[in-house]
Short mmCIF file of C-alpha atoms in Angstrom, two decimals:
data_model
loop_
_atom_site.label_atom_id
_atom_site.label_comp_id
_atom_site.label_asym_id
_atom_site.label_seq_id
_atom_site.Cartn_x
_atom_site.Cartn_y
_atom_site.Cartn_z
CA MET A 1 -68.26 -16.22 17.97
CA ASP A 2 -69.02 -17.51 21.47
CA PRO A 3 -70.09 -21.19 21.21
CA HIS A 4 -71.95 -20.82 24.52
CA SER A 5 -74.10 -17.83 23.47
CA PRO A 6 -77.86 -18.34 23.05
CA LEU A 7 -78.64 -20.13 19.81
CA ARG A 8 -80.46 -17.24 18.17
CA GLU A 9 -77.51 -14.87 18.63
CA ARG A 10 -75.04 -17.58 17.69
CA LEU A 11 -76.80 -18.15 14.38
CA ILE A 12 -76.75 -14.43 13.63
CA ASP A 13 -73.08 -14.20 14.64
CA VAL A 14 -72.22 -17.05 12.26
CA GLY A 15 -74.19 -15.39 9.47
CA VAL A 16 -72.44 -12.06 10.01
CA GLU A 17 -69.04 -13.73 9.93
CA LEU A 18 -69.96 -15.64 6.77
CA VAL A 19 -71.27 -12.65 4.85
CA LEU A 20 -68.29 -10.51 5.82
CA THR A 21 -65.74 -13.11 4.82
CA GLU A 22 -67.39 -15.07 2.00
CA GLY A 23 -70.27 -12.95 0.73
CA THR A 24 -74.00 -13.52 0.42
CA ALA A 25 -73.65 -16.74 -1.56
CA ALA A 26 -72.34 -18.46 1.59
CA LEU A 27 -75.50 -17.76 3.63
CA GLY A 28 -77.24 -21.09 3.16
CA LEU A 29 -79.36 -22.20 6.10
CA ARG A 30 -77.60 -25.56 6.36
CA GLU A 31 -74.15 -23.95 6.27
CA ILE A 32 -75.05 -21.46 8.99
CA ALA A 33 -76.43 -24.28 11.14
CA ARG A 34 -73.35 -26.44 10.52
CA ARG A 35 -70.95 -23.68 11.53
CA ALA A 36 -73.06 -22.93 14.60
CA GLY A 37 -72.73 -26.59 15.58
CA VAL A 38 -76.44 -27.43 15.45
CA SER A 39 -78.72 -29.55 13.28
CA HIS A 40 -80.00 -28.04 10.07
CA GLY A 41 -83.50 -27.88 11.54
CA ALA A 42 -82.48 -26.10 14.74
CA PRO A 43 -82.65 -22.54 13.32
CA ARG A 44 -86.41 -22.98 12.80
CA ARG A 45 -86.88 -22.67 16.55
CA HIS A 46 -85.93 -19.00 16.26
CA PHE A 47 -86.37 -18.13 12.58
CA PRO A 48 -89.48 -19.47 10.81
CA THR A 49 -87.94 -18.84 7.38
CA HIS A 50 -84.56 -18.44 5.78
CA HIS A 51 -85.51 -14.84 4.98
CA SER A 52 -86.11 -14.06 8.65
CA LEU A 53 -82.58 -15.22 9.53
CA LEU A 54 -81.07 -13.23 6.65
CA SER A 55 -83.03 -10.17 7.78
CA ALA A 56 -81.65 -10.54 11.31
CA ILE A 57 -78.12 -10.70 9.88
CA ALA A 58 -78.78 -7.62 7.75
CA ARG A 59 -80.07 -5.72 10.80
CA ARG A 60 -76.63 -6.14 12.31
CA GLY A 61 -75.26 -4.38 9.25
CA PHE A 62 -77.60 -1.44 9.73
CA ALA A 63 -76.67 -1.29 13.41
CA ASP A 64 -72.96 -1.23 12.51
CA LEU A 65 -73.57 1.47 9.92
CA GLY A 66 -75.48 3.49 12.52
CA VAL A 67 -72.50 3.31 14.89
CA ARG A 68 -70.24 4.52 12.10
CA PHE A 69 -72.61 7.37 11.32
CA ALA A 70 -72.63 8.47 14.96
CA ALA A 71 -68.84 8.36 15.17
CA ALA A 72 -68.37 10.17 11.86
CA SER A 73 -70.77 13.00 12.67
CA ALA A 74 -69.31 13.44 16.16
CA ARG A 75 -65.84 14.11 14.75
CA THR A 76 -66.83 17.13 12.65
CA GLY A 77 -68.25 20.59 13.18
CA SER A 78 -70.61 22.24 10.69
CA PRO A 79 -73.71 20.52 9.30
CA ARG A 80 -72.08 20.41 5.86
CA GLU A 81 -68.99 18.73 7.29
CA GLN A 82 -71.20 16.23 9.07
CA VAL A 83 -73.08 15.40 5.86
CA ARG A 84 -69.74 14.85 4.12
CA ALA A 85 -68.58 12.61 6.97
CA LEU A 86 -71.79 10.56 6.73
CA GLY A 87 -71.45 10.30 2.96
CA CYS A 88 -67.86 9.09 3.20
CA ALA A 89 -68.78 6.64 5.99
CA TYR A 90 -71.64 5.25 3.86
CA VAL A 91 -69.50 4.71 0.79
CA GLU A 92 -66.57 3.35 2.81
CA TYR A 93 -68.84 0.84 4.55
CA ALA A 94 -70.25 -0.31 1.21
CA LEU A 95 -66.77 -0.85 -0.21
CA GLU A 96 -65.30 -2.48 2.90
CA HIS A 97 -68.24 -4.82 3.50
CA ARG A 98 -69.64 -5.52 0.07
CA GLY A 99 -71.40 -8.72 1.05
CA MET A 100 -73.15 -7.18 4.03
CA PHE A 101 -74.07 -4.05 2.09
CA GLU A 102 -75.61 -6.18 -0.66
CA LEU A 103 -77.59 -8.16 1.92
CA MET A 104 -78.85 -5.01 3.65
CA PHE A 105 -80.51 -3.78 0.47
CA ARG A 106 -81.75 -7.02 -1.07
CA HIS A 107 -85.25 -6.19 -2.26
CA GLU A 108 -86.79 -9.48 -1.12
CA LEU A 109 -85.56 -8.83 2.43
CA LEU A 110 -86.43 -5.15 2.72
CA ASP A 111 -90.14 -5.95 2.73
CA SER A 112 -89.82 -9.38 4.31
CA GLU A 113 -92.05 -8.90 7.36
CA ARG A 114 -94.80 -11.00 5.75
CA ALA A 115 -92.45 -13.97 5.44
CA GLU A 116 -91.02 -13.37 8.92
CA ASN A 117 -94.41 -13.21 10.56
CA THR A 118 -96.26 -15.92 8.67
CA GLY A 119 -93.55 -18.27 7.46
CA GLU A 120 -94.90 -18.14 3.90
CA GLU A 121 -91.50 -18.45 2.26
CA GLY A 122 -91.73 -21.50 0.03
CA ALA A 123 -94.55 -23.93 -0.58
CA GLY A 124 -95.45 -26.25 2.26
CA GLU A 125 -93.25 -24.60 4.90
CA GLU A 126 -94.69 -24.16 8.33
CA ALA A 127 -93.58 -21.58 10.82
CA THR A 128 -92.86 -23.28 14.11
CA GLY A 129 -91.01 -22.54 17.31
CA GLU A 130 -90.20 -19.27 19.03
CA GLY A 131 -89.94 -17.23 15.81
CA ALA A 132 -93.38 -18.16 14.48
CA GLY A 133 -95.97 -15.42 14.48
CA ARG A 134 -93.62 -12.87 16.01
CA GLN A 135 -94.36 -9.45 14.56
CA GLN A 136 -91.18 -7.85 13.24
CA PRO A 137 -90.76 -4.43 11.63
CA ARG A 138 -89.73 -4.50 8.02
CA LEU A 139 -86.00 -4.52 7.42
CA ARG A 140 -86.58 -1.42 5.31
CA GLU A 141 -87.48 0.44 8.50
CA SER A 142 -83.90 0.02 9.71
CA THR A 143 -82.98 2.78 7.25
CA ILE A 144 -85.34 5.33 8.82
CA PRO A 145 -83.15 6.53 11.76
CA LEU A 146 -80.16 6.95 9.44
CA PHE A 147 -82.28 8.82 6.91
CA ARG A 148 -83.76 11.09 9.59
CA LEU A 149 -80.25 12.00 10.71
CA LEU A 150 -79.38 12.97 7.13
CA VAL A 151 -82.62 14.96 6.72
CA GLY A 152 -81.89 16.95 9.89
CA LEU A 153 -78.44 17.88 8.66
CA VAL A 154 -79.64 18.74 5.16
CA SER A 155 -82.27 21.07 6.62
CA ARG A 156 -79.47 22.98 8.33
CA CYS A 157 -77.44 23.18 5.12
CA ARG A 158 -80.19 24.48 2.85
CA ALA A 159 -82.98 26.84 3.71
CA ASP A 160 -84.78 26.28 0.41
CA GLY A 161 -86.39 23.12 -0.88
CA ASP A 162 -87.81 20.06 0.84
CA PRO A 163 -85.07 18.59 3.05
CA GLU A 164 -86.55 15.08 2.78
CA VAL A 165 -86.52 15.17 -1.01
CA ILE A 166 -83.01 16.63 -1.10
CA ALA A 167 -81.76 14.05 1.42
CA ALA A 168 -83.40 11.23 -0.55
CA ALA A 169 -81.77 12.38 -3.79
CA LEU A 170 -78.41 12.69 -2.04
CA TRP A 171 -78.76 9.22 -0.54
CA ALA A 172 -79.61 7.77 -3.95
CA ASN A 173 -76.55 9.52 -5.40
CA LEU A 174 -74.24 8.16 -2.70
CA HIS A 175 -75.69 4.66 -3.03
CA GLY A 176 -75.07 4.79 -6.76
CA VAL A 177 -71.49 5.96 -6.22
CA ALA A 178 -70.89 3.07 -3.82
CA GLN A 179 -72.38 0.46 -6.17
CA LEU A 180 -70.73 1.69 -9.37
CA TRP A 181 -67.38 2.09 -7.65
CA ALA A 182 -67.56 -1.42 -6.23
CA TRP A 183 -68.45 -2.82 -9.65
CA GLY A 184 -65.48 -1.03 -11.21
CA SER A 185 -67.58 1.12 -13.54
CA LEU A 186 -66.63 4.51 -12.09
CA PRO A 187 -62.87 3.80 -11.84
CA LEU A 188 -63.04 2.67 -15.49
CA VAL A 189 -64.73 5.79 -16.86
CA LEU A 190 -62.53 8.07 -14.74
CA GLU A 191 -59.20 6.41 -15.52
CA ALA A 192 -58.28 9.10 -18.08
CA HIS A 193 -58.17 11.57 -15.18
CA GLY A 194 -55.63 9.49 -13.30
CA PRO A 195 -56.35 8.15 -9.80
CA VAL A 196 -59.55 9.74 -8.51
CA PRO A 197 -60.33 9.10 -4.84
CA VAL A 198 -63.93 8.14 -4.21
CA GLU A 199 -64.17 11.04 -1.75
CA ARG A 200 -64.11 13.43 -4.71
CA LEU A 201 -67.33 11.87 -5.94
CA VAL A 202 -68.85 12.30 -2.47
CA ASP A 203 -67.89 15.98 -2.63
CA ALA A 204 -69.40 16.29 -6.11
CA ALA A 205 -72.64 14.73 -4.85
CA LEU A 206 -72.79 17.22 -1.98
CA ASP A 207 -72.18 20.13 -4.36
CA ALA A 208 -74.95 18.87 -6.64
CA HIS A 209 -77.55 18.54 -3.89
CA LEU A 210 -76.49 21.13 -1.31
CA GLY A 211 -74.80 23.68 -3.54
CA PRO A 212 -71.08 24.55 -3.61
CA ASP A 213 -69.30 24.76 -0.29
CA ARG A 214 -68.84 28.45 0.51
CA SER A 215 -66.78 28.00 3.65
#
């Protein structure tokens, strides 16, 4: 973190570092301000609510995941191989950065534009400073470019069916694999089979939604 960077970016940088190293429980507004070297009220100049700061931190996670998606799909050839690469990248990101992944999909943040734009988080709070009244897209909308990439690839893998529905079901499957693997549930139920790499579950998800790989 650059101590001389603009305050808004410095606060986000601190939050990213905290969530990656200590998890979501460490993302208190006072702690972020303390580590950024400012007063606990200073973040309000840029973020009218705690939710708006957390959303900005989570957007960094989606941006990082987008970079990983681009790199993963660029390394492979066929649409099916690219879908597999995206699936593995998604699950790997979730397991490597559990705190950030949890933050990115927290339900109270995904639709947090009302709090970001009006400062209505908490009774008696007032939105002041540069962040007040600024219209921000919902955090949920950060998923749209990644989903569209998946839909485009799915449409090239299957000629039948609705590619958006198939892609949505596949995404839900991969998200469930990531969550249940991180919680230890899948390794537990699969332990009788010996060590099972998580990539085998990604392959099974692709077979279930795209059909068996015929290549």
